[in-house]
């Protein structure tokens, strides 16, 4: 499968990791849109938010736990941050391996684009 994030999980494509466990990986976005721009992904290849199912409930909860921890470690928990998931074409999804963007470190603009 030709998935750039699966390659990052495997290690065949390098990344600047900030968190890893058996199920989840987080790394700096290669084109940061804010001073803090980290991608949080399940290691399993789930293409989009539409493919998330009940069996992923624990994984999804853990992804949000990891997001909170990283926000605190990055020093943006109190100043604030945004968690974004882009789904499919109209959502602006480019990489079809589920991910959350953790954005912060500056005042972000309006959500609607
Ligand atoms: P999407 O639009 O799919 O929600 O966002 C995909 C994100 O992945 C973009 O912000 C893009 O900069 C990032 N990205 C794409 N390829 C790579 C890569 O090879 N390494 C890293 N670290 N980020 C990537
Ligand atoms: Zn993948």
PDB file of C-alpha atoms and ligand atoms in Angstrom:
ATOM      1  CA  UNK A   1       0.000   0.000   0.000  1.00  0.00           C
ATOM      2  CA  UNK A   2       1.329   3.391  -0.969  1.00  0.00           C
ATOM      3  CA  UNK A   3       0.577   5.322   2.213  1.00  0.00           C
ATOM      4  CA  UNK A   4       3.102   7.892   3.414  1.00  0.00           C
ATOM      5  CA  UNK A   5       1.939   7.670   7.035  1.00  0.00           C
ATOM      6  CA  UNK A   6       2.182   3.849   7.044  1.00  0.00           C
ATOM      7  CA  UNK A   7       5.759   4.330   5.816  1.00  0.00           C
ATOM      8  CA  UNK A   8       6.397   6.752   8.681  1.00  0.00           C
ATOM      9  CA  UNK A   9       4.958   4.152  11.099  1.00  0.00           C
ATOM     10  CA  UNK A  10       7.239   1.470   9.578  1.00  0.00           C
ATOM     11  CA  UNK A  11      10.214   3.816   9.701  1.00  0.00           C
ATOM     12  CA  UNK A  12      10.999   3.691   5.972  1.00  0.00           C
ATOM     13  CA  UNK A  13      10.159   7.423   5.791  1.00  0.00           C
ATOM     14  CA  UNK A  14      11.749   9.542   8.546  1.00  0.00           C
ATOM     15  CA  UNK A  15       9.787  11.823  10.852  1.00  0.00           C
ATOM     16  CA  UNK A  16      10.375  13.982  13.922  1.00  0.00           C
ATOM     17  CA  UNK A  17       8.503  11.915  16.487  1.00  0.00           C
ATOM     18  CA  UNK A  18       7.074  13.435  19.637  1.00  0.00           C
ATOM     19  CA  UNK A  19       5.158  10.404  20.964  1.00  0.00           C
ATOM     20  CA  UNK A  20       4.915   6.695  20.237  1.00  0.00           C
ATOM     21  CA  UNK A  21       3.308   3.654  21.782  1.00  0.00           C
ATOM     22  CA  UNK A  22       2.001   0.358  20.367  1.00  0.00           C
ATOM     23  CA  UNK A  23      -1.073   1.977  18.858  1.00  0.00           C
ATOM     24  CA  UNK A  24      -0.370   5.663  18.251  1.00  0.00           C
ATOM     25  CA  UNK A  25       2.362   7.809  16.716  1.00  0.00           C
ATOM     26  CA  UNK A  26       2.725  11.600  16.786  1.00  0.00           C
ATOM     27  CA  UNK A  27       5.221  13.605  14.748  1.00  0.00           C
ATOM     28  CA  UNK A  28       5.832  17.148  13.530  1.00  0.00           C
ATOM     29  CA  UNK A  29       4.050  18.145  10.313  1.00  0.00           C
ATOM     30  CA  UNK A  30       6.544  18.603   7.473  1.00  0.00           C
ATOM     31  CA  UNK A  31       4.856  21.894   6.473  1.00  0.00           C
ATOM     32  CA  UNK A  32       3.889  23.515   9.773  1.00  0.00           C
ATOM     33  CA  UNK A  33       0.957  25.928   9.639  1.00  0.00           C
ATOM     34  CA  UNK A  34       1.600  27.153  13.192  1.00  0.00           C
ATOM     35  CA  UNK A  35       4.509  27.226  15.675  1.00  0.00           C
ATOM     36  CA  UNK A  36       3.184  23.914  17.008  1.00  0.00           C
ATOM     37  CA  UNK A  37       1.850  21.627  14.285  1.00  0.00           C
ATOM     38  CA  UNK A  38       1.892  17.959  15.205  1.00  0.00           C
ATOM     39  CA  UNK A  39       0.088  15.070  13.542  1.00  0.00           C
ATOM     40  CA  UNK A  40      -1.362  12.344  15.768  1.00  0.00           C
ATOM     41  CA  UNK A  41      -2.183   9.097  13.995  1.00  0.00           C
ATOM     42  CA  UNK A  42      -3.258   5.549  14.759  1.00  0.00           C
ATOM     43  CA  UNK A  43      -0.580   3.107  13.621  1.00  0.00           C
ATOM     44  CA  UNK A  44      -3.332   1.065  11.989  1.00  0.00           C
ATOM     45  CA  UNK A  45      -4.270   2.225   8.498  1.00  0.00           C
ATOM     46  CA  UNK A  46      -7.721   3.760   8.941  1.00  0.00           C
ATOM     47  CA  UNK A  47      -8.270   5.869   5.779  1.00  0.00           C
ATOM     48  CA  UNK A  48     -10.751   8.515   6.946  1.00  0.00           C
ATOM     49  CA  UNK A  49     -13.008   9.489   9.834  1.00  0.00           C
ATOM     50  CA  UNK A  50     -15.794   7.699   7.948  1.00  0.00           C
ATOM     51  CA  UNK A  51     -13.944   4.416   8.485  1.00  0.00           C
ATOM     52  CA  UNK A  52     -13.860   4.758  12.269  1.00  0.00           C
ATOM     53  CA  UNK A  53     -16.078   2.098  13.848  1.00  0.00           C
ATOM     54  CA  UNK A  54     -17.189   1.072  17.309  1.00  0.00           C
ATOM     55  CA  UNK A  55     -14.199  -1.273  17.571  1.00  0.00           C
ATOM     56  CA  UNK A  56     -11.995   1.859  17.514  1.00  0.00           C
ATOM     57  CA  UNK A  57     -13.662   3.542  20.508  1.00  0.00           C
ATOM     58  CA  UNK A  58     -10.764   2.911  22.892  1.00  0.00           C
ATOM     59  CA  UNK A  59      -8.212   3.929  20.252  1.00  0.00           C
ATOM     60  CA  UNK A  60     -10.038   7.192  19.546  1.00  0.00           C
ATOM     61  CA  UNK A  61     -10.250   8.016  23.234  1.00  0.00           C
ATOM     62  CA  UNK A  62      -6.522   7.326  23.568  1.00  0.00           C
ATOM     63  CA  UNK A  63      -5.719   9.596  20.614  1.00  0.00           C
ATOM     64  CA  UNK A  64      -7.441  12.464  22.412  1.00  0.00           C
ATOM     65  CA  UNK A  65      -5.597  11.620  25.626  1.00  0.00           C
ATOM     66  CA  UNK A  66      -2.305  11.725  23.708  1.00  0.00           C
ATOM     67  CA  UNK A  67      -3.331  15.046  22.143  1.00  0.00           C
ATOM     68  CA  UNK A  68      -3.925  16.576  25.583  1.00  0.00           C
ATOM     69  CA  UNK A  69      -0.590  15.282  26.853  1.00  0.00           C
ATOM     70  CA  UNK A  70       1.307  16.633  23.849  1.00  0.00           C
ATOM     71  CA  UNK A  71      -0.437  20.009  24.138  1.00  0.00           C
ATOM     72  CA  UNK A  72       0.717  20.208  27.747  1.00  0.00           C
ATOM     73  CA  UNK A  73       4.279  19.133  26.876  1.00  0.00           C
ATOM     74  CA  UNK A  74       4.433  21.693  24.079  1.00  0.00           C
ATOM     75  CA  UNK A  75       3.337  24.418  26.490  1.00  0.00           C
ATOM     76  CA  UNK A  76       0.136  25.327  24.645  1.00  0.00           C
ATOM     77  CA  UNK A  77      -2.487  23.776  26.926  1.00  0.00           C
ATOM     78  CA  UNK A  78      -3.279  27.084  28.609  1.00  0.00           C
ATOM     79  CA  UNK A  79      -2.716  29.439  25.670  1.00  0.00           C
ATOM     80  CA  UNK A  80      -4.934  27.171  23.577  1.00  0.00           C
ATOM     81  CA  UNK A  81      -4.850  24.932  20.567  1.00  0.00           C
ATOM     82  CA  UNK A  82      -6.955  23.373  17.863  1.00  0.00           C
ATOM     83  CA  UNK A  83      -7.462  19.717  16.957  1.00  0.00           C
ATOM     84  CA  UNK A  84      -8.452  19.233  13.324  1.00  0.00           C
ATOM     85  CA  UNK A  85      -9.502  16.264  11.255  1.00  0.00           C
ATOM     86  CA  UNK A  86      -9.931  16.777   7.534  1.00  0.00           C
ATOM     87  CA  UNK A  87     -12.258  14.207   5.966  1.00  0.00           C
ATOM     88  CA  UNK A  88     -12.381  13.502   2.232  1.00  0.00           C
ATOM     89  CA  UNK A  89     -12.209  16.020  -0.604  1.00  0.00           C
ATOM     90  CA  UNK A  90     -14.386  18.845   0.706  1.00  0.00           C
ATOM     91  CA  UNK A  91     -12.686  18.574   4.098  1.00  0.00           C
ATOM     92  CA  UNK A  92      -9.325  19.083   2.420  1.00  0.00           C
ATOM     93  CA  UNK A  93      -7.919  15.653   3.236  1.00  0.00           C
ATOM     94  CA  UNK A  94      -4.683  14.994   1.362  1.00  0.00           C
ATOM     95  CA  UNK A  95      -3.244  11.992   3.206  1.00  0.00           C
ATOM     96  CA  UNK A  96      -5.759   9.159   3.462  1.00  0.00           C
ATOM     97  CA  UNK A  97      -4.533   7.751   6.769  1.00  0.00           C
ATOM     98  CA  UNK A  98      -6.554   9.117   9.676  1.00  0.00           C
ATOM     99  CA  UNK A  99      -4.821  11.905  11.561  1.00  0.00           C
ATOM    100  CA  UNK A 100      -5.494  14.741  13.946  1.00  0.00           C
ATOM    101  CA  UNK A 101      -3.661  18.023  13.470  1.00  0.00           C
ATOM    102  CA  UNK A 102      -2.626  19.616  16.775  1.00  0.00           C
ATOM    103  CA  UNK A 103      -2.163  23.327  16.065  1.00  0.00           C
ATOM    104  CA  UNK A 104      -1.128  26.064  18.459  1.00  0.00           C
ATOM    105  CA  UNK A 105       1.499  28.539  19.545  1.00  0.00           C
ATOM    106  CA  UNK A 106      -0.241  31.485  17.912  1.00  0.00           C
ATOM    107  CA  UNK A 107      -3.737  32.940  17.705  1.00  0.00           C
ATOM    108  CA  UNK A 108      -5.472  30.877  15.038  1.00  0.00           C
ATOM    109  CA  UNK A 109      -7.933  32.311  12.530  1.00  0.00           C
ATOM    110  CA  UNK A 110     -11.555  31.379  12.006  1.00  0.00           C
ATOM    111  CA  UNK A 111     -12.328  27.690  11.647  1.00  0.00           C
ATOM    112  CA  UNK A 112     -14.234  28.092   8.408  1.00  0.00           C
ATOM    113  CA  UNK A 113     -12.048  28.123   5.343  1.00  0.00           C
TER     114      UNK A 113
HETATM  115  P1  LIG B   1      -4.493  16.568   5.489  1.00  0.00           P
HETATM  116  O1  LIG B   1      -4.763  17.660   4.518  1.00  0.00           O
HETATM  117  O2  LIG B   1      -4.549  15.201   4.841  1.00  0.00           O
HETATM  118  O3  LIG B   1      -5.355  16.664   6.709  1.00  0.00           O
HETATM  119  O4  LIG B   1      -3.040  16.829   6.036  1.00  0.00           O
HETATM  120  C1  LIG B   1      -1.924  16.074   5.711  1.00  0.00           C
HETATM  121  C2  LIG B   1      -0.728  16.715   6.395  1.00  0.00           C
HETATM  122  O5  LIG B   1       0.362  15.818   6.303  1.00  0.00           O
HETATM  123  C3  LIG B   1      -0.292  18.043   5.785  1.00  0.00           C
HETATM  124  O6  LIG B   1      -0.320  19.059   6.785  1.00  0.00           O
HETATM  125  C4  LIG B   1       1.128  17.755   5.307  1.00  0.00           C
HETATM  126  O7  LIG B   1       2.008  18.857   5.488  1.00  0.00           O
HETATM  127  C5  LIG B   1       1.531  16.554   6.138  1.00  0.00           C
HETATM  128  N1  LIG B   1       2.481  15.668   5.480  1.00  0.00           N
HETATM  129  C6  LIG B   1       2.374  15.146   4.236  1.00  0.00           C
HETATM  130  N2  LIG B   1       3.422  14.349   3.963  1.00  0.00           N
HETATM  131  C7  LIG B   1       4.197  14.346   5.081  1.00  0.00           C
HETATM  132  C8  LIG B   1       5.417  13.690   5.418  1.00  0.00           C
HETATM  133  O8  LIG B   1       6.013  12.948   4.630  1.00  0.00           O
HETATM  134  N3  LIG B   1       5.920  13.928   6.661  1.00  0.00           N
HETATM  135  C9  LIG B   1       5.280  14.738   7.561  1.00  0.00           C
HETATM  136  N4  LIG B   1       5.865  14.882   8.748  1.00  0.00           N
HETATM  137  N5  LIG B   1       4.126  15.367   7.266  1.00  0.00           N
HETATM  138  C10 LIG B   1       3.594  15.179   6.051  1.00  0.00           C
HETATM  139 ZN1  LIG B   2      -1.601   4.288   6.113  1.00  0.00          ZN
END
